[in-house]
Amino acid sequence: MEECCPPACAGIPGTTGQMFVSLQILTYEPSYSNWCILVTGFTPLIMPLRYGMMLCMHTKQSLLSDLKNLGLDPKGTTLAHFSYKSLGDVEGGAQTVVDAMVEYMRDGLMVFPTHTWANVNDDQPYYSVNETEVCIGIIPELARKTPDGIRSAHPTHSVVAFGKEAEAFTNGDHLYTTPCPREGAWGKLLDRNATILLVGVGLNRDTFIHGVEEWLDIPNRINEKKRMLFIRLADGTLVPRPNSGHVGHVAENFPRVETILKERGILSEGKLGDAKVLYHKTQPLTRLLNELLAKNPDLFGER
């Protein structure tokens, strides 16, 4: 039998610690030349080959280990933005990622953004806590459906939270008229000095920075025109609420501060699965952005 992967390529599900085995091609069919069958104990797994190399299969246990290696406080508050594809192959798919995050943070608060700004608009002005799909990827979409999660009622920038304080964290998010109100969930992330994880994505996906600009009342960030949206709460109550969206594509310019954030020790880098992770605490980032935006309010504007 021909080895298709070095011994340290893949952790084996169901084992303890960091155990690895040599992976071997057991069958070969021309029509299935991109696949090989692995044997782990008595359980066969099928995984694809890319560029002649075996992909590593990440498991819930290996993801939990990666989260620990990031130094993430399991009793604190974490919000994570994800590119699922960046993680590589995960046993059980995207739901495993959600489950790993929730389990790791079971003694704290785990938060996923569940934005709907692409789905709730002038043409379709209705948002339902229980039914409106997420517009930012499979992981938050699965998170909103996961038992024990509580989703906030913000019509465009909602979150779903897991933990004993999830209800208090998400409560009242529908009462405000801007995307990231200081009194809402995004502002509460600042109060809790939460950790923001950017998994396989950059600062251009860091919604919290939108919040900082909003709280500083930076000009030309919030649309002055409000549209009437209709919010269906979890209990079925329908609440009309005027709402303003963000202006333009300012987030594309958030990476301008990546270098200084790293130089100041605010932005760290690590790995989750195959993904590069950028992460920061909310309070030191806010202090630095306050300083930078005081000097140049249009720091993230067009140039």
Short mmCIF file of C-alpha atoms in Angstrom, two decimals:
data_model
loop_
_atom_site.label_atom_id
_atom_site.label_comp_id
_atom_site.label_asym_id
_atom_site.label_seq_id
_atom_site.Cartn_x
_atom_site.Cartn_y
_atom_site.Cartn_z
CA MET A 1 0.00 0.00 0.00
CA GLU A 2 1.23 3.46 -0.89
CA GLU A 3 1.59 6.19 1.73
CA CYS A 4 -0.25 9.35 0.72
CA CYS A 5 0.46 11.45 3.75
CA PRO A 6 3.29 11.82 6.30
CA PRO A 7 2.54 10.58 9.83
CA ALA A 8 2.05 14.08 11.26
CA CYS A 9 -0.57 15.17 8.77
CA ALA A 10 -3.87 14.43 10.47
CA GLY A 11 -5.13 14.04 14.01
CA ILE A 12 -7.42 11.06 14.39
CA PRO A 13 -10.94 11.64 15.74
CA GLY A 14 -11.76 9.85 18.94
CA THR A 15 -8.20 9.73 20.28
CA THR A 16 -6.87 11.62 23.27
CA GLY A 17 -3.98 14.03 23.13
CA GLN A 18 -2.13 14.65 19.88
CA MET A 19 -2.08 11.20 18.25
CA PHE A 20 -1.24 10.82 14.58
CA VAL A 21 -1.05 7.89 12.17
CA SER A 22 0.26 7.25 8.69
CA LEU A 23 -2.55 7.53 6.12
CA GLN A 24 -2.68 5.06 3.27
CA ILE A 25 -4.45 4.58 -0.06
CA LEU A 26 -6.46 1.39 0.24
CA THR A 27 -8.27 1.52 -3.09
CA TYR A 28 -7.68 3.31 -6.34
CA GLU A 29 -10.19 3.91 -9.09
CA PRO A 30 -9.46 6.26 -12.02
CA SER A 31 -12.84 7.93 -11.55
CA TYR A 32 -12.04 8.56 -7.88
CA SER A 33 -8.41 9.57 -8.25
CA ASN A 34 -8.88 12.61 -6.02
CA TRP A 35 -9.97 10.56 -3.02
CA CYS A 36 -8.38 8.12 -0.65
CA ILE A 37 -9.84 6.05 2.15
CA LEU A 38 -8.42 6.34 5.63
CA VAL A 39 -8.78 3.91 8.46
CA THR A 40 -8.93 5.22 12.03
CA GLY A 41 -9.62 2.39 14.42
CA PHE A 42 -12.62 0.68 12.87
CA THR A 43 -14.10 3.82 11.29
CA PRO A 44 -13.34 4.54 7.60
CA LEU A 45 -13.15 8.19 6.58
CA ILE A 46 -12.98 9.50 3.03
CA MET A 47 -10.99 12.64 2.37
CA PRO A 48 -9.95 14.45 -0.85
CA LEU A 49 -6.45 14.88 -2.16
CA ARG A 50 -5.26 18.31 -3.24
CA TYR A 51 -2.09 18.78 -5.23
CA GLY A 52 -1.08 15.23 -4.32
CA MET A 53 -1.24 15.91 -0.57
CA MET A 54 -3.73 14.59 1.93
CA LEU A 55 -5.85 17.22 3.62
CA CYS A 56 -5.87 17.27 7.40
CA MET A 57 -9.29 16.62 8.88
CA HIS A 58 -9.98 18.97 11.78
CA THR A 59 -12.20 17.73 14.59
CA LYS A 60 -14.11 19.34 17.41
CA GLN A 61 -11.35 18.32 19.79
CA SER A 62 -8.60 19.81 17.62
CA LEU A 63 -10.55 23.06 17.28
CA LEU A 64 -10.95 23.22 21.07
CA SER A 65 -7.20 22.78 21.37
CA ASP A 66 -6.60 25.59 18.87
CA LEU A 67 -8.89 27.91 20.82
CA LYS A 68 -6.96 27.16 24.00
CA ASN A 69 -3.69 27.89 22.20
CA LEU A 70 -5.04 31.32 21.24
CA GLY A 71 -5.24 32.11 24.95
CA LEU A 72 -8.96 32.74 24.72
CA ASP A 73 -10.56 33.27 28.14
CA PRO A 74 -13.33 30.64 28.40
CA LYS A 75 -15.06 32.68 31.11
CA GLY A 76 -15.01 35.94 29.16
CA THR A 77 -16.92 37.16 26.11
CA THR A 78 -16.00 36.28 22.54
CA LEU A 79 -17.51 37.34 19.21
CA ALA A 80 -16.29 35.56 16.08
CA HIS A 81 -16.48 36.45 12.40
CA PHE A 82 -15.80 33.46 10.14
CA SER A 83 -14.82 32.35 6.69
CA TYR A 84 -15.78 28.69 6.93
CA LYS A 85 -13.76 27.68 3.85
CA SER A 86 -10.58 29.05 5.42
CA LEU A 87 -10.73 26.43 8.19
CA GLY A 88 -10.07 23.51 5.86
CA ASP A 89 -11.90 20.20 6.19
CA VAL A 90 -13.80 19.79 9.45
CA GLU A 91 -15.35 16.52 10.56
CA GLY A 92 -19.08 17.19 10.85
CA GLY A 93 -18.89 20.41 8.84
CA ALA A 94 -19.76 23.94 9.95
CA GLN A 95 -21.98 22.75 12.80
CA THR A 96 -18.90 21.26 14.46
CA VAL A 97 -17.29 24.70 14.41
CA VAL A 98 -20.33 26.28 16.07
CA ASP A 99 -20.47 23.51 18.66
CA ALA A 100 -16.76 23.84 19.44
CA MET A 101 -17.03 27.60 19.97
CA VAL A 102 -20.08 27.27 22.21
CA GLU A 103 -18.53 24.45 24.23
CA TYR A 104 -15.25 26.29 24.74
CA MET A 105 -17.11 29.38 25.98
CA ARG A 106 -19.72 27.49 28.04
CA ASP A 107 -18.68 29.29 31.23
CA GLY A 108 -18.66 32.67 29.50
CA LEU A 109 -20.54 34.27 26.61
CA MET A 110 -20.16 33.20 22.98
CA VAL A 111 -21.52 35.59 20.37
CA PHE A 112 -21.92 35.22 16.60
CA PRO A 113 -22.98 38.12 14.33
CA THR A 114 -26.17 37.20 12.48
CA HIS A 115 -26.43 40.18 10.14
CA THR A 116 -29.36 40.59 7.76
CA TRP A 117 -28.60 43.94 6.13
CA ALA A 118 -28.68 42.32 2.65
CA ASN A 119 -32.04 40.66 3.33
CA VAL A 120 -33.90 43.44 5.15
CA ASN A 121 -34.24 46.56 3.04
CA ASP A 122 -36.68 48.90 1.31
CA ASP A 123 -37.98 46.08 -0.88
CA GLN A 124 -38.29 43.59 1.99
CA PRO A 125 -38.59 45.60 5.24
CA TYR A 126 -39.47 42.71 7.58
CA TYR A 127 -37.11 41.06 10.06
CA SER A 128 -38.04 38.01 12.10
CA VAL A 129 -35.89 36.93 15.04
CA ASN A 130 -36.90 33.31 14.47
CA GLU A 131 -36.95 33.13 10.68
CA THR A 132 -34.82 35.71 8.83
CA GLU A 133 -31.72 34.09 7.38
CA VAL A 134 -28.23 35.44 7.91
CA CYS A 135 -26.46 37.12 4.97
CA ILE A 136 -22.84 36.60 6.08
CA GLY A 137 -22.17 32.89 5.84
CA ILE A 138 -22.95 29.35 6.90
CA ILE A 139 -21.48 29.43 10.42
CA PRO A 140 -23.64 32.29 11.73
CA GLU A 141 -26.63 30.84 9.89
CA LEU A 142 -26.20 27.54 11.73
CA ALA A 143 -25.49 29.38 14.99
CA ARG A 144 -28.85 31.16 14.86
CA LYS A 145 -30.55 27.73 14.58
CA THR A 146 -28.52 26.08 17.33
CA PRO A 147 -30.45 25.23 20.53
CA ASP A 148 -29.87 27.44 23.58
CA GLY A 149 -28.80 30.43 21.48
CA ILE A 150 -30.68 33.70 21.95
CA ARG A 151 -30.82 35.97 18.92
CA SER A 152 -31.20 39.70 19.28
CA ALA A 153 -33.93 41.62 17.48
CA HIS A 154 -31.84 44.23 15.69
CA PRO A 155 -33.25 44.24 12.14
CA THR A 156 -29.92 44.52 10.28
CA HIS A 157 -27.04 43.85 12.73
CA SER A 158 -28.34 41.19 15.09
CA VAL A 159 -26.25 38.69 17.04
CA VAL A 160 -26.93 35.31 18.60
CA ALA A 161 -25.45 34.66 22.04
CA PHE A 162 -24.84 31.53 24.11
CA GLY A 163 -24.27 31.48 27.86
CA LYS A 164 -25.97 32.29 31.12
CA GLU A 165 -25.96 36.03 30.35
CA ALA A 166 -27.14 35.67 26.73
CA GLU A 167 -30.64 36.97 27.41
CA ALA A 168 -29.43 40.14 29.12
CA PHE A 169 -26.83 40.68 26.41
CA THR A 170 -29.32 40.51 23.54
CA ASN A 171 -32.29 42.16 25.25
CA GLY A 172 -33.58 45.43 23.80
CA ASP A 173 -31.50 45.38 20.61
CA HIS A 174 -34.56 46.38 18.56
CA LEU A 175 -35.10 49.66 20.41
CA TYR A 176 -32.45 51.62 18.50
CA THR A 177 -32.29 53.15 15.04
CA THR A 178 -28.62 52.78 14.01
CA PRO A 179 -26.56 49.71 13.03
CA CYS A 180 -24.33 49.44 16.12
CA PRO A 181 -25.91 51.46 18.97
CA ARG A 182 -23.76 52.06 22.05
CA GLU A 183 -26.54 50.72 24.30
CA GLY A 184 -27.07 47.60 22.16
CA ALA A 185 -25.17 44.35 21.76
CA TRP A 186 -22.23 45.91 19.92
CA GLY A 187 -21.76 48.48 22.66
CA LYS A 188 -22.01 45.79 25.33
CA LEU A 189 -19.01 44.11 23.73
CA LEU A 190 -17.03 47.19 24.72
CA ASP A 191 -18.38 47.13 28.27
CA ARG A 192 -17.30 43.49 28.62
CA ASN A 193 -13.87 44.00 26.98
CA ALA A 194 -14.80 41.14 24.67
CA THR A 195 -12.40 39.36 22.36
CA ILE A 196 -13.15 39.75 18.65
CA LEU A 197 -11.97 36.82 16.53
CA LEU A 198 -11.51 37.28 12.78
CA VAL A 199 -11.20 33.73 11.50
CA GLY A 200 -9.96 33.65 7.92
CA VAL A 201 -11.11 37.24 7.39
CA GLY A 202 -9.49 40.63 7.86
CA LEU A 203 -10.27 43.85 9.68
CA ASN A 204 -12.61 44.77 6.82
CA ARG A 205 -15.05 42.29 8.40
CA ASP A 206 -14.70 43.73 11.92
CA THR A 207 -18.16 45.17 12.60
CA PHE A 208 -17.00 46.43 15.98
CA ILE A 209 -14.94 49.14 14.23
CA HIS A 210 -18.16 50.40 12.65
CA GLY A 211 -19.45 50.72 16.19
CA VAL A 212 -16.48 52.80 17.33
CA GLU A 213 -17.00 55.24 14.47
CA GLU A 214 -20.71 55.42 15.21
CA TRP A 215 -20.17 56.18 18.91
CA LEU A 216 -17.69 58.94 18.02
CA ASP A 217 -20.26 60.39 15.60
CA ILE A 218 -17.80 60.36 12.70
CA PRO A 219 -19.41 62.25 9.77
CA ASN A 220 -20.71 60.37 6.73
CA ARG A 221 -20.83 56.97 8.38
CA ILE A 222 -24.57 56.59 9.08
CA ASN A 223 -27.18 57.30 6.43
CA GLU A 224 -29.24 60.31 7.50
CA LYS A 225 -32.30 58.91 5.76
CA LYS A 226 -34.24 56.43 7.88
CA ARG A 227 -36.44 53.68 6.47
CA MET A 228 -39.29 52.04 8.35
CA LEU A 229 -38.54 48.41 9.18
CA PHE A 230 -40.81 45.89 10.86
CA ILE A 231 -39.41 43.58 13.52
CA ARG A 232 -41.08 40.31 14.49
CA LEU A 233 -39.90 39.50 18.01
CA ALA A 234 -39.39 35.94 19.21
CA ASP A 235 -42.82 35.99 20.89
CA GLY A 236 -44.52 37.04 17.64
CA THR A 237 -44.98 40.73 18.47
CA LEU A 238 -44.54 43.00 15.43
CA VAL A 239 -42.66 46.23 16.15
CA PRO A 240 -42.23 49.03 13.57
CA ARG A 241 -38.91 50.87 13.92
CA PRO A 242 -37.18 53.50 11.77
CA ASN A 243 -33.61 52.49 10.96
CA SER A 244 -30.53 53.95 9.27
CA GLY A 245 -27.83 51.94 7.50
CA HIS A 246 -24.12 52.46 6.96
CA VAL A 247 -22.85 54.77 4.23
CA GLY A 248 -20.65 53.40 1.45
CA HIS A 249 -17.88 50.85 1.77
CA VAL A 250 -15.84 52.32 4.61
CA ALA A 251 -15.03 48.88 6.05
CA GLU A 252 -12.78 48.18 3.06
CA ASN A 253 -10.38 50.70 4.61
CA PHE A 254 -10.28 49.28 8.16
CA PRO A 255 -7.06 47.34 7.35
CA ARG A 256 -5.24 50.69 7.26
CA VAL A 257 -4.75 50.36 11.02
CA GLU A 258 -3.60 46.72 11.05
CA THR A 259 0.10 47.60 11.26
CA ILE A 260 -0.23 50.05 14.14
CA LEU A 261 -2.56 47.70 16.01
CA LYS A 262 0.10 44.99 15.81
CA GLU A 263 2.89 47.40 16.75
CA ARG A 264 0.96 48.44 19.86
CA GLY A 265 0.34 44.80 20.82
CA ILE A 266 -3.42 45.16 20.40
CA LEU A 267 -3.92 42.88 17.40
CA SER A 268 -2.64 39.31 17.72
CA GLU A 269 -2.39 36.49 15.21
CA GLY A 270 -2.95 32.75 15.54
CA LYS A 271 -4.52 29.71 13.90
CA LEU A 272 -7.84 27.89 14.04
CA GLY A 273 -7.87 24.81 11.85
CA ASP A 274 -6.14 25.94 8.66
CA ALA A 275 -7.33 29.53 9.09
CA LYS A 276 -5.28 32.53 10.05
CA VAL A 277 -6.92 34.29 12.98
CA LEU A 278 -6.61 37.97 13.88
CA TYR A 279 -7.96 38.86 17.31
CA HIS A 280 -8.15 41.76 19.71
CA LYS A 281 -9.84 42.95 22.88
CA THR A 282 -12.44 45.65 22.42
CA GLN A 283 -11.26 48.19 25.00
CA PRO A 284 -7.62 48.69 23.92
CA LEU A 285 -8.69 48.80 20.27
CA THR A 286 -11.30 51.43 21.09
CA ARG A 287 -8.78 53.57 22.99
CA LEU A 288 -6.36 53.55 20.05
CA LEU A 289 -9.07 54.26 17.48
CA ASN A 290 -10.36 57.13 19.61
CA GLU A 291 -6.85 58.57 19.54
CA LEU A 292 -6.39 58.08 15.80
CA LEU A 293 -9.85 59.30 14.82
CA ALA A 294 -9.48 62.41 16.99
CA LYS A 295 -6.48 63.34 14.85
CA ASN A 296 -8.04 62.24 11.57
CA PRO A 297 -11.81 61.68 11.60
CA ASP A 298 -11.70 60.54 7.98
CA LEU A 299 -9.06 57.88 8.67
CA PHE A 300 -11.18 55.23 6.97
CA GLY A 301 -12.63 57.50 4.30
CA GLU A 302 -11.97 57.46 0.57
CA ARG A 303 -8.56 58.69 -0.60
#
